Amino acid sequence: MLSIRTLDAHRLELIGIDSTIALCLRHVPTILSHRDAAGVRERLYPDALPNDPARNAEWHRLTDADLRHLFETAQQTLERDLRSLDPRRRKLAFPAEHLRGWMSAVNQARIVLSEQHQLEASDLQRQDFTPGSPRDAALLQVQVLGYVLQVLVDHALEGA
Amino acid sequence: MSDRGTATAAAPRVETRERERTAPPWNVVVHNDPVNLMSWVTLVFQRVFGYAREQAERLMMEVHVRGRSIVWTGEYERAEGYVRELHGCQLLATLERTE
């Protein structure tokens, strides 16, 4: 079972990282390389003023670059920390200040996969996966990453 | 002379547009999506707006059940900043002018 604990004032430790979770976490950078895929970009960079095309265009002109930087920074944080992951030890310590970056990167990955495979709310309740189905493989990753995210968020909520 | 005349004529229109753009109040609306975890949305509301857990959960449930929730109302500049932060947390948020 995955859990997280505070090591000291500056570090957290994720415990119980089995091979499935390790694989899914290591796959996050590859998933996020599809941020600009059709449909995905619109979800990650949504319209703020959908009924006003002119203001909306201005919105995207002013905000998209910062948003991209934010997303990429979170991904880089996760990637850097995962370099220390030794699956045989099943645990990983990382700076507490990286928690927000982890949550962002994992959530981005869930959204990218969901948009790419057009996953619906009903899919996220499913337990029956079809072997060989790329869509179901994506759904399984979304579920596993959702489990990881839940553990991270619960820890953050305790301190919020 | 023509330059000066153009500037004089254009200024009120720009001013009116700017006033209209920034006149309060504006709503920050968060829309439901199937992927974001309920706990994640609660955490984001707490962090972005400084809401207490109970209020954040109430708004999150409104998003979940009704499909959308007005999570903040006020002046344009602050509303704009909040929507940027919400987009940074991958929430679907829009700006709506109150009627």
Short mmCIF file of C-alpha atoms in Angstrom, two decimals:
data_model
loop_
_atom_site.label_atom_id
_atom_site.label_comp_id
_atom_site.label_asym_id
_atom_site.label_seq_id
_atom_site.Cartn_x
_atom_site.Cartn_y
_atom_site.Cartn_z
CA MET A 1 0.00 0.00 0.00
CA LEU A 2 1.34 3.40 -1.00
CA SER A 3 1.79 6.00 1.73
CA ILE A 4 3.70 9.16 2.38
CA ARG A 5 5.41 10.38 5.52
CA THR A 6 7.30 13.43 6.66
CA LEU A 7 10.97 12.59 7.18
CA ASP A 8 11.93 15.98 8.58
CA ALA A 9 11.10 19.64 8.04
CA HIS A 10 12.36 19.53 4.47
CA ARG A 11 11.77 16.03 3.14
CA LEU A 12 8.94 13.64 2.43
CA GLU A 13 9.16 9.93 1.72
CA LEU A 14 6.87 7.96 -0.53
CA ILE A 15 6.69 4.36 0.68
CA GLY A 16 5.30 1.25 -0.99
CA ILE A 17 6.19 2.10 -4.58
CA ASP A 18 5.59 -1.23 -6.27
CA SER A 19 6.70 -2.01 -9.81
CA THR A 20 3.37 -0.93 -11.33
CA ILE A 21 3.45 2.45 -9.62
CA ALA A 22 7.13 2.90 -10.47
CA LEU A 23 6.43 2.12 -14.12
CA CYS A 24 3.50 4.54 -14.28
CA LEU A 25 5.48 7.34 -12.61
CA ARG A 26 8.42 6.82 -14.96
CA HIS A 27 6.06 6.99 -17.89
CA VAL A 28 4.77 10.45 -16.90
CA PRO A 29 7.38 12.42 -18.94
CA THR A 30 6.51 10.42 -22.07
CA ILE A 31 2.81 11.04 -21.49
CA LEU A 32 3.47 14.76 -21.03
CA SER A 33 5.33 14.94 -24.32
CA HIS A 34 1.81 14.84 -25.83
CA ARG A 35 0.69 18.09 -24.20
CA ASP A 36 0.26 19.68 -27.62
CA ALA A 37 -1.63 16.80 -29.21
CA ALA A 38 -5.00 17.50 -30.79
CA GLY A 39 -7.65 17.95 -28.12
CA VAL A 40 -5.14 17.85 -25.29
CA ARG A 41 -3.87 21.37 -25.80
CA GLU A 42 -7.38 22.81 -25.61
CA ARG A 43 -7.92 21.05 -22.29
CA LEU A 44 -4.65 22.11 -20.68
CA TYR A 45 -4.92 25.67 -22.00
CA PRO A 46 -8.67 26.26 -21.71
CA ASP A 47 -10.57 29.33 -22.77
CA ALA A 48 -11.21 31.79 -19.96
CA LEU A 49 -13.83 33.82 -21.83
CA PRO A 50 -15.50 31.31 -24.17
CA ASN A 51 -18.16 33.74 -25.41
CA ASP A 52 -15.75 36.48 -26.34
CA PRO A 53 -13.31 35.37 -29.07
CA ALA A 54 -11.31 38.62 -29.08
CA ARG A 55 -10.69 38.67 -25.33
CA ASN A 56 -10.10 34.96 -25.38
CA ALA A 57 -7.37 35.34 -27.98
CA GLU A 58 -5.82 38.07 -25.85
CA TRP A 59 -6.07 35.78 -22.82
CA HIS A 60 -4.17 33.00 -24.55
CA ARG A 61 -1.57 35.44 -25.86
CA LEU A 62 -0.91 36.70 -22.34
CA THR A 63 -1.12 33.49 -20.30
CA ASP A 64 -0.22 30.41 -22.33
CA ALA A 65 3.56 30.85 -22.12
CA ASP A 66 3.47 31.14 -18.32
CA LEU A 67 1.17 28.16 -18.07
CA ARG A 68 3.49 26.08 -20.24
CA HIS A 69 6.45 27.07 -18.06
CA LEU A 70 4.51 26.04 -14.95
CA PHE A 71 3.61 22.66 -16.45
CA GLU A 72 7.14 21.99 -17.66
CA THR A 73 8.71 22.99 -14.34
CA ALA A 74 6.45 20.54 -12.50
CA GLN A 75 7.38 17.77 -14.92
CA GLN A 76 11.10 18.49 -14.52
CA THR A 77 10.73 18.39 -10.72
CA LEU A 78 9.14 14.95 -10.86
CA GLU A 79 11.65 13.67 -13.42
CA ARG A 80 14.62 14.81 -11.34
CA ASP A 81 13.30 13.21 -8.16
CA LEU A 82 12.48 9.94 -9.92
CA ARG A 83 16.13 9.50 -10.91
CA SER A 84 16.74 8.43 -7.31
CA LEU A 85 14.01 5.81 -7.42
CA ASP A 86 15.30 2.32 -6.78
CA PRO A 87 12.32 -0.04 -7.28
CA ARG A 88 13.96 -2.67 -5.08
CA ARG A 89 13.76 -0.30 -2.10
CA ARG A 90 10.14 0.59 -2.93
CA LYS A 91 10.52 4.05 -1.42
CA LEU A 92 11.72 7.48 -2.44
CA ALA A 93 12.58 10.61 -0.48
CA PHE A 94 12.16 14.01 -2.08
CA PRO A 95 12.09 17.67 -0.95
CA ALA A 96 8.78 18.64 0.67
CA GLU A 97 8.65 21.74 -1.49
CA HIS A 98 8.43 19.47 -4.56
CA LEU A 99 5.06 18.05 -3.51
CA ARG A 100 3.13 20.64 -5.50
CA GLY A 101 5.19 19.85 -8.62
CA TRP A 102 4.55 16.13 -8.17
CA MET A 103 0.81 16.65 -7.85
CA SER A 104 0.74 18.89 -10.90
CA ALA A 105 2.78 16.53 -13.09
CA VAL A 106 0.75 13.45 -12.09
CA ASN A 107 -2.53 15.28 -12.65
CA GLN A 108 -1.38 16.62 -16.01
CA ALA A 109 -0.54 13.06 -17.07
CA ARG A 110 -4.02 11.84 -16.08
CA ILE A 111 -5.60 14.64 -18.09
CA VAL A 112 -3.42 14.08 -21.15
CA LEU A 113 -4.23 10.35 -21.20
CA SER A 114 -7.94 11.02 -20.66
CA GLU A 115 -8.11 13.51 -23.51
CA GLN A 116 -6.07 11.37 -25.88
CA HIS A 117 -8.29 8.36 -25.27
CA GLN A 118 -11.54 10.27 -24.77
CA LEU A 119 -12.14 8.73 -21.37
CA GLU A 120 -15.51 9.50 -19.80
CA ALA A 121 -16.68 9.52 -16.19
CA SER A 122 -18.20 6.06 -16.70
CA ASP A 123 -14.82 4.72 -17.87
CA LEU A 124 -13.20 5.85 -14.64
CA GLN A 125 -15.61 3.60 -12.69
CA ARG A 126 -14.80 0.54 -14.77
CA GLN A 127 -12.93 -2.44 -13.38
CA ASP A 128 -13.09 -4.63 -16.51
CA PHE A 129 -10.07 -4.06 -18.70
CA THR A 130 -9.64 -5.61 -22.13
CA PRO A 131 -6.15 -7.05 -22.69
CA GLY A 132 -4.43 -5.44 -25.68
CA SER A 133 -6.68 -2.40 -25.74
CA PRO A 134 -4.57 0.81 -25.85
CA ARG A 135 -7.55 2.72 -24.45
CA ASP A 136 -7.84 0.38 -21.49
CA ALA A 137 -4.08 0.50 -20.93
CA ALA A 138 -4.42 4.29 -20.73
CA LEU A 139 -7.39 3.92 -18.39
CA LEU A 140 -5.35 1.66 -16.12
CA GLN A 141 -2.56 4.25 -16.01
CA VAL A 142 -5.09 6.97 -15.20
CA GLN A 143 -6.36 4.83 -12.32
CA VAL A 144 -2.89 4.06 -10.95
CA LEU A 145 -1.80 7.70 -11.22
CA GLY A 146 -5.08 8.68 -9.58
CA TYR A 147 -4.20 6.43 -6.67
CA VAL A 148 -0.77 8.08 -6.38
CA LEU A 149 -2.32 11.54 -6.62
CA GLN A 150 -4.86 10.70 -3.93
CA VAL A 151 -2.06 9.79 -1.51
CA LEU A 152 -0.19 13.02 -2.29
CA VAL A 153 -3.31 15.18 -2.02
CA ASP A 154 -4.38 13.59 1.27
CA HIS A 155 -0.98 14.47 2.70
CA ALA A 156 -1.24 18.04 1.40
CA LEU A 157 -4.76 18.40 2.80
CA GLU A 158 -3.53 17.39 6.24
CA GLY A 159 -1.22 20.39 6.21
CA ALA A 160 -3.57 22.78 4.39
CA MET B 1 -3.60 67.86 -36.75
CA SER B 2 -5.18 64.72 -38.13
CA ASP B 3 -3.13 62.64 -35.69
CA ARG B 4 -4.33 64.71 -32.81
CA GLY B 5 -7.89 64.45 -34.05
CA THR B 6 -7.65 60.66 -34.33
CA ALA B 7 -6.25 60.38 -30.85
CA THR B 8 -9.01 62.54 -29.44
CA ALA B 9 -11.66 60.51 -31.17
CA ALA B 10 -10.19 57.13 -30.25
CA ALA B 11 -9.48 57.78 -26.59
CA PRO B 12 -13.06 57.66 -25.29
CA ARG B 13 -13.74 54.36 -27.09
CA VAL B 14 -10.62 52.79 -25.58
CA GLU B 15 -11.54 54.18 -22.21
CA THR B 16 -15.06 52.82 -22.46
CA ARG B 17 -13.81 49.39 -23.49
CA GLU B 18 -11.33 49.37 -20.63
CA ARG B 19 -13.96 50.46 -18.14
CA GLU B 20 -16.34 47.80 -19.41
CA ARG B 21 -13.63 45.19 -19.26
CA THR B 22 -12.65 45.92 -15.71
CA ALA B 23 -15.96 46.98 -14.15
CA PRO B 24 -16.89 44.73 -11.24
CA PRO B 25 -18.15 42.28 -10.49
CA TRP B 26 -16.95 39.23 -12.35
CA ASN B 27 -17.60 35.62 -11.47
CA VAL B 28 -14.92 32.95 -11.42
CA VAL B 29 -16.72 29.78 -12.51
CA VAL B 30 -15.29 26.28 -12.17
CA HIS B 31 -16.73 23.57 -14.43
CA ASN B 32 -16.93 19.86 -13.76
CA ASP B 33 -14.67 17.43 -15.57
CA PRO B 34 -14.48 13.67 -15.19
CA VAL B 35 -10.78 13.41 -14.41
CA ASN B 36 -9.90 15.79 -11.59
CA LEU B 37 -10.15 14.10 -8.19
CA MET B 38 -12.62 15.62 -5.75
CA SER B 39 -9.89 15.90 -3.13
CA TRP B 40 -7.62 17.68 -5.62
CA VAL B 41 -10.33 20.25 -6.40
CA THR B 42 -10.87 20.81 -2.66
CA LEU B 43 -7.15 21.33 -2.10
CA VAL B 44 -6.92 23.78 -5.00
CA PHE B 45 -9.83 25.85 -3.66
CA GLN B 46 -8.17 25.99 -0.25
CA ARG B 47 -4.80 27.01 -1.68
CA VAL B 48 -5.96 29.47 -4.34
CA PHE B 49 -8.71 31.26 -2.40
CA GLY B 50 -7.68 30.50 1.17
CA TYR B 51 -11.05 28.89 1.86
CA ALA B 52 -11.59 26.72 4.92
CA ARG B 53 -11.88 22.98 4.25
CA GLU B 54 -15.68 22.99 4.70
CA GLN B 55 -16.26 25.81 2.23
CA ALA B 56 -13.84 24.31 -0.27
CA GLU B 57 -15.63 20.96 -0.06
CA ARG B 58 -19.04 22.59 -0.43
CA LEU B 59 -17.95 24.37 -3.61
CA MET B 60 -16.28 21.22 -4.92
CA MET B 61 -19.52 19.27 -4.38
CA GLU B 62 -21.46 21.98 -6.20
CA VAL B 63 -19.13 21.61 -9.17
CA HIS B 64 -19.49 17.83 -9.03
CA VAL B 65 -23.30 17.74 -8.68
CA ARG B 66 -24.41 20.79 -10.66
CA GLY B 67 -21.63 20.81 -13.22
CA ARG B 68 -20.38 24.27 -12.27
CA SER B 69 -19.97 26.60 -9.34
CA ILE B 70 -19.29 30.29 -8.91
CA VAL B 71 -16.32 30.09 -6.61
CA TRP B 72 -15.47 33.78 -6.34
CA THR B 73 -16.95 37.16 -7.34
CA GLY B 74 -15.20 40.50 -7.52
CA GLU B 75 -13.09 42.85 -9.59
CA TYR B 76 -11.73 41.78 -12.96
CA GLU B 77 -8.01 41.84 -12.19
CA ARG B 78 -8.31 39.54 -9.19
CA ALA B 79 -10.76 37.26 -10.99
CA GLU B 80 -8.32 37.02 -13.89
CA GLY B 81 -5.50 36.09 -11.50
CA TYR B 82 -7.61 33.38 -9.89
CA VAL B 83 -8.54 31.86 -13.25
CA ARG B 84 -4.86 31.74 -14.18
CA GLU B 85 -4.08 29.93 -10.95
CA LEU B 86 -6.95 27.49 -11.46
CA HIS B 87 -5.79 26.74 -15.01
CA GLY B 88 -2.32 26.17 -13.56
CA CYS B 89 -3.91 23.45 -11.41
CA GLN B 90 -5.66 21.98 -14.49
CA LEU B 91 -9.15 23.02 -13.41
CA LEU B 92 -11.63 24.18 -16.03
CA ALA B 93 -12.32 27.77 -14.99
CA THR B 94 -13.91 30.68 -16.82
CA LEU B 95 -14.66 34.34 -16.23
CA GLU B 96 -18.26 35.51 -16.42
CA ARG B 97 -19.57 38.97 -15.94
CA THR B 98 -22.44 39.13 -13.45
CA GLU B 99 -25.76 40.27 -14.89
#
